[in-house]
Amino acid sequence: MNVLVVGGAGYIGSHMVRLLERSGHRVAILDNLSTGFAAAVRAGKFYQGEMEDGELVDSILVEHSIEAVMHFAACALVGESVADPAKYYRNNVVATLALLESMRKRNVKKLVFSSTCATYGIPQTVPISEREPQAPVNPYGFTKLVVERALADYAAAYGFGYAALRYFNAAGASPEGDIGEDHDPESHLIPLVLQVALGQRPHITIFGDDWPTPDRTCVRDYIHVDDLGAAHLAALERLGPGTEIRLNLGTGRGYSVREVIDVCRAVTGREIPEVIGPRRPGDPPELVADAREAERVLGWKPKYQTLRPIVETAWNWHQHHPHGYDKSH
Ligand code: UDP
């Protein structure tokens, strides 16, 4: 298939591009490089630009005879979305709707969309199934939910076939070690802990040890970035006119912040000092996927079932790229 990957220079998008290429698809990439890196794009034809640039998107859709779009381009930090919601509504909603309109004009009606477990807010039931009510507690979650609703309406009215894939915590790196996670500033737990292991930070701060969880730190479901990619491929193959796929992507197993730090100690063999800090606003105590529906619908199961091999791939990347991607060009 001819696939346009929007946000293909970012963390998850760059792994997706490689997987698409290896699976025999032809790929074009559009990324504004606001958080992505040209060096992360290892295949396909790269365009730097904005997804709301209708002329540019139109020319890419035509030139590459695009049949499907995968959309990873979004702002995805809960705290930032609370502080600057305008940025989130502009990037995640307005720009995405512009992308959908460009697709509609050219009759490109297959979309795999990066959604999030943040659309559930504070879940009533954990593990979280797709039947859990979607009630976001921050602007980030709302922006993703708005697009999910738009996609349902586009499916009904225009015959769009879409998959809204609700990620839990993306983690790890390509086993080759040449692409991985690089954010500036970094805010995610595993890369921060590994930066402590590398001696780049004095300690990791645990955001609260008074949560209603077994060891009183927050629990998350960490899913390897290539497993996310494999689920996208499976979803892509199932899209036809009017198809609606809405699935949680996680392993079904949760790890507390303390458990994550302990796994990182075991993998790196380094001392990783920790300090206890206050809770981070907007953090739900426990987010773990009920992963059964994705397996049933997609025939997909994460290859990385436990955290240790996921952290091993991340550590491989961080050791070989202690300062992330080369930013000199
Ligand atoms: N966390 C932490 N210290 C940090 C960064 C994160 O204790 O320096 C916790 C955070 O509260 C959450 C978990 O680690 O419970 C994962 O956070 P991350 O930002 O990686 O992903 P999120 O869950 O926000 O998508």
Tab-separated table of C-alpha atoms and ligand atoms in Angstrom:
chain	number	residue	atom	x	y	z
A	1	MET	CA	0.000	0.000	0.000
A	2	ASN	CA	1.069	3.611	-0.469
A	3	VAL	CA	1.020	5.128	3.007
A	4	LEU	CA	1.524	8.688	4.243
A	5	VAL	CA	2.925	8.782	7.777
A	6	VAL	CA	2.226	12.147	9.372
A	7	GLY	CA	4.569	12.660	12.302
A	8	GLY	CA	6.917	10.025	10.898
A	9	ALA	CA	10.032	11.714	12.323
A	10	GLY	CA	8.809	11.347	15.889
A	11	TYR	CA	9.378	8.576	18.393
A	12	ILE	CA	6.561	6.194	17.467
A	13	GLY	CA	6.203	7.399	13.858
A	14	SER	CA	9.853	6.716	13.010
A	15	HIS	CA	9.577	3.126	14.215
A	16	MET	CA	6.368	2.786	12.206
A	17	VAL	CA	8.017	4.037	9.011
A	18	ARG	CA	10.673	1.372	9.243
A	19	LEU	CA	8.137	-1.353	9.925
A	20	LEU	CA	5.974	-0.282	6.994
A	21	GLU	CA	8.935	-0.313	4.664
A	22	ARG	CA	10.046	-3.741	5.898
A	23	SER	CA	6.533	-5.048	5.331
A	24	GLY	CA	6.633	-4.026	1.688
A	25	HIS	CA	4.634	-0.783	1.854
A	26	ARG	CA	5.714	2.419	0.127
A	27	VAL	CA	5.996	5.341	2.510
A	28	ALA	CA	5.905	9.135	2.369
A	29	ILE	CA	6.546	11.074	5.567
A	30	LEU	CA	5.284	14.506	6.569
A	31	ASP	CA	6.648	16.056	9.748
A	32	ASN	CA	7.198	19.658	10.815
A	33	LEU	CA	10.183	18.601	12.963
A	34	SER	CA	8.816	20.519	15.951
A	35	THR	CA	9.633	17.523	18.107
A	36	GLY	CA	10.815	14.966	15.558
A	37	PHE	CA	14.230	14.525	13.945
A	38	ALA	CA	15.152	14.179	10.301
A	39	ALA	CA	17.810	11.671	11.418
A	40	ALA	CA	15.052	9.411	12.738
A	41	VAL	CA	13.588	8.907	9.255
A	42	ARG	CA	15.276	5.777	7.888
A	43	ALA	CA	13.065	5.056	4.898
A	44	GLY	CA	10.597	6.635	2.513
A	45	LYS	CA	10.356	10.099	1.008
A	46	PHE	CA	10.496	12.844	3.632
A	47	TYR	CA	8.634	16.160	3.492
A	48	GLN	CA	9.093	18.846	6.109
A	49	GLY	CA	5.894	20.826	6.555
A	50	GLU	CA	2.588	21.276	8.325
A	51	MET	CA	-0.360	18.901	8.061
A	52	GLU	CA	-2.736	21.875	7.805
A	53	ASP	CA	-0.901	23.023	4.678
A	54	GLY	CA	-3.599	21.815	2.289
A	55	GLU	CA	-1.560	22.436	-0.848
A	56	LEU	CA	1.416	20.478	0.424
A	57	VAL	CA	-0.668	17.564	1.688
A	58	ASP	CA	-2.636	17.501	-1.541
A	59	SER	CA	0.536	17.336	-3.622
A	60	ILE	CA	1.880	14.454	-1.503
A	61	LEU	CA	-1.394	12.518	-1.728
A	62	VAL	CA	-1.354	12.869	-5.506
A	63	GLU	CA	2.331	12.344	-6.183
A	64	HIS	CA	2.524	9.150	-4.125
A	65	SER	CA	-0.980	7.861	-4.950
A	66	ILE	CA	-1.550	7.624	-1.212
A	67	GLU	CA	-4.130	5.029	-0.163
A	68	ALA	CA	-3.939	5.360	3.614
A	69	VAL	CA	-2.675	7.778	6.239
A	70	MET	CA	-1.153	7.040	9.629
A	71	HIS	CA	-1.314	10.052	11.875
A	72	PHE	CA	1.187	10.371	14.745
A	73	ALA	CA	1.682	14.151	14.732
A	74	ALA	CA	0.433	15.477	18.048
A	75	CYS	CA	1.397	17.192	21.232
A	76	ALA	CA	1.228	14.562	23.918
A	77	LEU	CA	2.199	15.941	27.327
A	78	VAL	CA	-0.541	16.059	29.922
A	79	GLY	CA	1.010	18.829	32.027
A	80	GLU	CA	1.736	21.038	29.042
A	81	SER	CA	-1.832	20.592	27.804
A	82	VAL	CA	-3.127	21.929	31.119
A	83	ALA	CA	-0.798	24.942	30.946
A	84	ASP	CA	-1.292	25.685	27.240
A	85	PRO	CA	-4.560	24.144	26.007
A	86	ALA	CA	-4.658	26.442	22.968
A	87	LYS	CA	-1.560	24.716	21.598
A	88	TYR	CA	-3.247	21.322	22.046
A	89	TYR	CA	-6.549	22.264	20.440
A	90	ARG	CA	-4.696	23.922	17.553
A	91	ASN	CA	-2.266	21.081	16.860
A	92	ASN	CA	-4.290	18.052	17.825
A	93	VAL	CA	-7.738	19.137	16.674
A	94	VAL	CA	-7.617	21.999	14.144
A	95	ALA	CA	-4.613	20.681	12.217
A	96	THR	CA	-5.958	17.131	12.277
A	97	LEU	CA	-9.314	18.256	10.876
A	98	ALA	CA	-7.434	20.033	8.084
A	99	LEU	CA	-5.610	16.782	7.340
A	100	LEU	CA	-8.931	14.902	7.208
A	101	GLU	CA	-10.282	17.477	4.769
A	102	SER	CA	-7.263	17.088	2.499
A	103	MET	CA	-7.824	13.346	2.566
A	104	ARG	CA	-11.523	13.702	1.812
A	105	LYS	CA	-10.845	15.885	-1.223
A	106	ARG	CA	-8.642	13.185	-2.727
A	107	ASN	CA	-10.849	10.299	-1.674
A	108	VAL	CA	-8.197	8.905	0.678
A	109	LYS	CA	-10.388	7.397	3.357
A	110	LYS	CA	-8.235	5.068	5.400
A	111	LEU	CA	-6.694	6.431	8.572
A	112	VAL	CA	-4.873	4.916	11.519
A	113	PHE	CA	-5.012	7.435	14.322
A	114	SER	CA	-2.884	7.619	17.490
A	115	SER	CA	-5.282	7.928	20.355
A	116	THR	CA	-4.577	7.441	24.008
A	117	CYS	CA	-5.662	5.859	27.274
A	118	ALA	CA	-5.875	9.488	28.486
A	119	THR	CA	-9.317	9.580	26.794
A	120	TYR	CA	-10.583	7.419	29.700
A	121	GLY	CA	-9.604	9.916	32.399
A	122	ILE	CA	-9.641	8.229	35.801
A	123	PRO	CA	-11.036	4.795	34.990
A	124	GLN	CA	-13.733	3.178	37.095
A	125	THR	CA	-12.412	-0.281	36.270
A	126	VAL	CA	-8.811	-1.465	35.818
A	127	PRO	CA	-7.677	-3.199	33.604
A	128	ILE	CA	-9.346	-0.791	31.211
A	129	SER	CA	-11.508	-2.248	28.472
A	130	GLU	CA	-12.807	-0.389	25.431
A	131	ARG	CA	-16.226	-0.262	27.124
A	132	GLU	CA	-14.886	2.021	29.845
A	133	PRO	CA	-16.556	5.453	29.564
A	134	GLN	CA	-14.326	8.049	27.924
A	135	ALA	CA	-14.165	10.981	30.322
A	136	PRO	CA	-10.813	12.743	29.955
A	137	VAL	CA	-9.452	14.755	32.871
A	138	ASN	CA	-7.060	16.965	30.905
A	139	PRO	CA	-6.997	18.917	27.607
A	140	TYR	CA	-4.685	16.371	25.964
A	141	GLY	CA	-7.221	13.586	26.484
A	142	PHE	CA	-10.054	15.823	25.305
A	143	THR	CA	-8.293	16.737	22.054
A	144	LYS	CA	-7.813	13.052	21.230
A	145	LEU	CA	-11.405	12.262	22.083
A	146	VAL	CA	-12.649	15.084	19.838
A	147	VAL	CA	-10.812	13.533	16.895
A	148	GLU	CA	-12.140	10.066	17.727
A	149	ARG	CA	-15.661	11.517	17.580
A	150	ALA	CA	-14.923	13.305	14.313
A	151	LEU	CA	-13.675	10.031	12.846
A	152	ALA	CA	-16.861	8.204	13.845
A	153	ASP	CA	-18.869	10.934	12.104
A	154	TYR	CA	-16.608	10.823	9.023
A	155	ALA	CA	-17.040	7.046	8.907
A	156	ALA	CA	-20.833	7.332	8.998
A	157	ALA	CA	-21.142	10.225	6.573
A	158	TYR	CA	-18.242	9.792	4.152
A	159	GLY	CA	-17.305	6.139	4.459
A	160	PHE	CA	-13.966	6.722	6.168
A	161	GLY	CA	-12.433	3.519	7.499
A	162	TYR	CA	-10.404	4.222	10.594
A	163	ALA	CA	-8.622	2.727	13.554
A	164	ALA	CA	-8.313	4.792	16.732
A	165	LEU	CA	-5.589	3.054	18.691
A	166	ARG	CA	-5.480	4.042	22.338
A	167	TYR	CA	-1.914	3.666	23.463
A	168	PHE	CA	-0.873	3.055	26.998
A	169	ASN	CA	2.799	3.960	27.746
A	170	ALA	CA	4.993	3.641	24.651
A	171	ALA	CA	8.511	2.554	25.624
A	172	GLY	CA	11.701	0.979	24.319
A	173	ALA	CA	13.580	1.422	21.079
A	174	SER	CA	14.393	-0.408	17.912
A	175	PRO	CA	16.474	-3.526	18.785
A	176	GLU	CA	19.074	-2.308	16.248
A	177	GLY	CA	19.679	0.646	18.555
A	178	ASP	CA	19.719	3.294	15.810
A	179	ILE	CA	16.326	4.877	16.444
A	180	GLY	CA	14.825	5.544	19.843
A	181	GLU	CA	13.225	8.016	22.213
A	182	ASP	CA	14.559	11.586	22.274
A	183	HIS	CA	12.519	14.427	23.750
A	184	ASP	CA	13.723	17.863	24.739
A	185	PRO	CA	13.009	18.404	27.553
A	186	GLU	CA	12.598	14.754	28.492
A	187	SER	CA	9.626	14.080	30.752
A	188	HIS	CA	9.039	10.337	30.422
A	189	LEU	CA	9.941	7.970	33.175
A	190	ILE	CA	12.103	5.332	31.475
A	191	PRO	CA	14.380	7.719	29.523
A	192	LEU	CA	14.768	9.882	32.623
A	193	VAL	CA	15.759	6.897	34.754
A	194	LEU	CA	18.260	5.789	32.103
A	195	GLN	CA	19.715	9.299	32.008
A	196	VAL	CA	20.317	8.942	35.749
A	197	ALA	CA	22.033	5.615	35.041
A	198	LEU	CA	24.252	7.403	32.513
A	199	GLY	CA	25.198	10.009	35.125
A	200	GLN	CA	23.411	12.817	33.263
A	201	ARG	CA	21.010	13.465	36.140
A	202	PRO	CA	21.690	13.141	39.869
A	203	HIS	CA	18.515	11.228	40.710
A	204	ILE	CA	15.025	10.276	39.585
A	205	THR	CA	12.132	11.926	41.356
A	206	ILE	CA	9.193	9.649	42.109
A	207	PHE	CA	6.040	11.689	41.665
A	208	GLY	CA	4.262	10.754	44.856
A	209	ASP	CA	4.463	7.728	47.146
A	210	ASP	CA	1.030	8.121	48.644
A	211	TRP	CA	-1.075	6.638	45.839
A	212	PRO	CA	-3.669	3.924	46.467
A	213	THR	CA	-1.513	1.244	44.788
A	214	PRO	CA	0.393	-1.757	46.226
A	215	ASP	CA	3.718	0.103	46.673
A	216	ARG	CA	2.059	3.536	46.731
A	217	THR	CA	3.575	4.703	43.437
A	218	CYS	CA	1.712	5.055	40.126
A	219	VAL	CA	1.159	2.011	37.933
A	220	ARG	CA	1.389	2.118	34.129
A	221	ASP	CA	1.279	-0.402	31.272
A	222	TYR	CA	4.481	-0.054	29.201
A	223	ILE	CA	4.243	-1.274	25.628
A	224	HIS	CA	7.166	-1.625	23.226
A	225	VAL	CA	7.154	0.837	20.348
A	226	ASP	CA	7.567	-1.947	17.750
A	227	ASP	CA	4.595	-3.790	19.226
A	228	LEU	CA	2.569	-0.618	18.734
A	229	GLY	CA	3.782	-0.565	15.141
A	230	ALA	CA	2.765	-4.182	14.549
A	231	ALA	CA	-0.750	-3.392	15.812
A	232	HIS	CA	-0.940	-0.461	13.391
A	233	LEU	CA	-0.004	-2.713	10.499
A	234	ALA	CA	-2.655	-5.241	11.480
A	235	ALA	CA	-5.253	-2.460	11.783
A	236	LEU	CA	-4.283	-0.973	8.424
A	237	GLU	CA	-4.901	-4.303	6.703
A	238	ARG	CA	-8.407	-4.477	8.162
A	239	LEU	CA	-9.623	-1.062	7.022
A	240	GLY	CA	-12.348	-0.837	4.402
A	241	PRO	CA	-15.100	1.700	3.741
A	242	GLY	CA	-16.829	2.584	7.004
A	243	THR	CA	-14.655	0.291	9.176
A	244	GLU	CA	-14.467	1.491	12.757
A	245	ILE	CA	-11.760	0.025	14.972
A	246	ARG	CA	-11.253	1.389	18.477
A	247	LEU	CA	-8.750	-0.523	20.552
A	248	ASN	CA	-6.541	-0.286	23.595
A	249	LEU	CA	-2.898	-1.112	22.967
A	250	GLY	CA	-1.073	-2.317	26.039
A	251	THR	CA	0.389	-5.537	27.425
A	252	GLY	CA	-2.255	-5.966	30.103
A	253	ARG	CA	0.373	-5.870	32.831
A	254	GLY	CA	1.159	-2.875	35.018
A	255	TYR	CA	4.423	-1.762	36.629
A	256	SER	CA	4.748	0.757	39.431
A	257	VAL	CA	7.250	3.602	39.245
A	258	ARG	CA	9.365	1.775	41.839
A	259	GLU	CA	9.254	-1.428	39.777
A	260	VAL	CA	10.343	0.495	36.672
A	261	ILE	CA	13.321	1.938	38.530
A	262	ASP	CA	14.254	-1.518	39.858
A	263	VAL	CA	14.111	-3.044	36.362
A	264	CYS	CA	16.346	-0.212	35.110
A	265	ARG	CA	18.821	-0.946	37.938
A	266	ALA	CA	18.872	-4.617	36.977
A	267	VAL	CA	19.349	-3.899	33.251
A	268	THR	CA	22.010	-1.207	33.619
A	269	GLY	CA	23.820	-2.561	36.671
A	270	ARG	CA	24.099	1.062	37.777
A	271	GLU	CA	23.122	2.762	40.971
A	272	ILE	CA	20.054	4.903	40.363
A	273	PRO	CA	19.378	7.286	43.256
A	274	GLU	CA	15.737	8.172	43.811
A	275	VAL	CA	13.990	10.903	45.754
A	276	ILE	CA	10.321	11.261	46.558
A	277	GLY	CA	8.587	14.325	45.188
A	278	PRO	CA	5.001	15.552	45.141
A	279	ARG	CA	2.346	14.028	42.910
A	280	ARG	CA	2.215	15.331	39.329
A	281	PRO	CA	-1.091	17.049	38.589
A	282	GLY	CA	-3.300	15.081	36.203
A	283	ASP	CA	-1.758	11.655	36.926
A	284	PRO	CA	-4.284	8.845	37.447
A	285	PRO	CA	-2.987	6.243	39.939
A	286	GLU	CA	-3.268	3.187	37.702
A	287	LEU	CA	-3.587	2.772	33.929
A	288	VAL	CA	-3.431	-0.794	32.675
A	289	ALA	CA	-4.992	-2.072	29.470
A	290	ASP	CA	-7.341	-4.949	29.092
A	291	ALA	CA	-5.484	-6.174	26.008
A	292	ARG	CA	-7.890	-8.955	24.986
A	293	GLU	CA	-9.986	-7.027	22.489
A	294	ALA	CA	-6.944	-5.994	20.418
A	295	GLU	CA	-5.860	-9.622	20.287
A	296	ARG	CA	-9.350	-10.718	19.239
A	297	VAL	CA	-9.836	-8.040	16.570
A	298	LEU	CA	-6.311	-7.793	15.179
A	299	GLY	CA	-4.881	-11.218	15.963
A	300	TRP	CA	-2.130	-9.210	17.619
A	301	LYS	CA	-0.249	-9.839	20.812
A	302	PRO	CA	2.723	-7.818	22.056
A	303	LYS	CA	6.027	-9.654	21.525
A	304	TYR	CA	7.465	-7.880	24.560
A	305	GLN	CA	5.309	-9.178	27.399
A	306	THR	CA	7.449	-7.962	30.298
A	307	LEU	CA	9.307	-4.756	31.074
A	308	ARG	CA	12.872	-5.988	31.239
A	309	PRO	CA	13.424	-6.677	27.515
A	310	ILE	CA	11.710	-3.377	26.725
A	311	VAL	CA	14.130	-1.506	28.982
A	312	GLU	CA	17.037	-3.439	27.424
A	313	THR	CA	16.214	-1.977	24.006
A	314	ALA	CA	15.892	1.510	25.501
A	315	TRP	CA	19.213	1.140	27.344
A	316	ASN	CA	20.916	0.007	24.140
A	317	TRP	CA	19.678	3.178	22.408
A	318	HIS	CA	20.637	5.513	25.279
A	319	GLN	CA	24.099	4.014	25.665
A	320	HIS	CA	24.862	4.475	21.994
A	321	HIS	CA	23.147	7.892	21.762
A	322	PRO	CA	23.687	9.498	25.165
A	323	HIS	CA	22.610	12.855	23.764
A	324	GLY	CA	19.925	11.521	21.454
A	325	TYR	CA	19.935	12.219	17.742
A	326	ASP	CA	22.656	14.272	16.081
A	327	LYS	CA	21.233	17.804	16.082
A	328	SER	CA	24.076	19.460	14.172
A	329	HIS	CA	22.173	19.446	10.887
B	1	UDP	N1	7.038	9.667	36.731
B	1	UDP	C1	7.801	9.862	37.867
B	1	UDP	N2	8.914	10.643	37.771
B	1	UDP	C2	9.299	11.249	36.610
B	1	UDP	C3	8.523	11.027	35.443
B	1	UDP	C4	7.382	10.224	35.543
B	1	UDP	O1	7.482	9.365	38.955
B	1	UDP	O2	10.311	11.972	36.614
B	1	UDP	C5	5.841	8.804	36.806
B	1	UDP	C6	4.547	9.501	36.411
B	1	UDP	O3	3.938	10.105	37.528
B	1	UDP	C7	3.734	8.322	35.868
B	1	UDP	C8	4.785	7.360	35.302
B	1	UDP	O4	6.013	7.759	35.884
B	1	UDP	O5	3.072	7.659	36.926
B	1	UDP	C9	4.900	7.448	33.786
B	1	UDP	O6	5.044	8.806	33.413
B	1	UDP	P1	5.394	9.251	31.932
B	1	UDP	O7	5.551	10.740	31.949
B	1	UDP	O8	6.554	8.442	31.447
B	1	UDP	O9	4.148	8.810	31.063
B	1	UDP	P2	2.579	9.162	31.208
B	1	UDP	O10	2.022	8.129	32.137
B	1	UDP	O11	2.446	10.558	31.693
B	1	UDP	O12	2.079	9.005	29.812
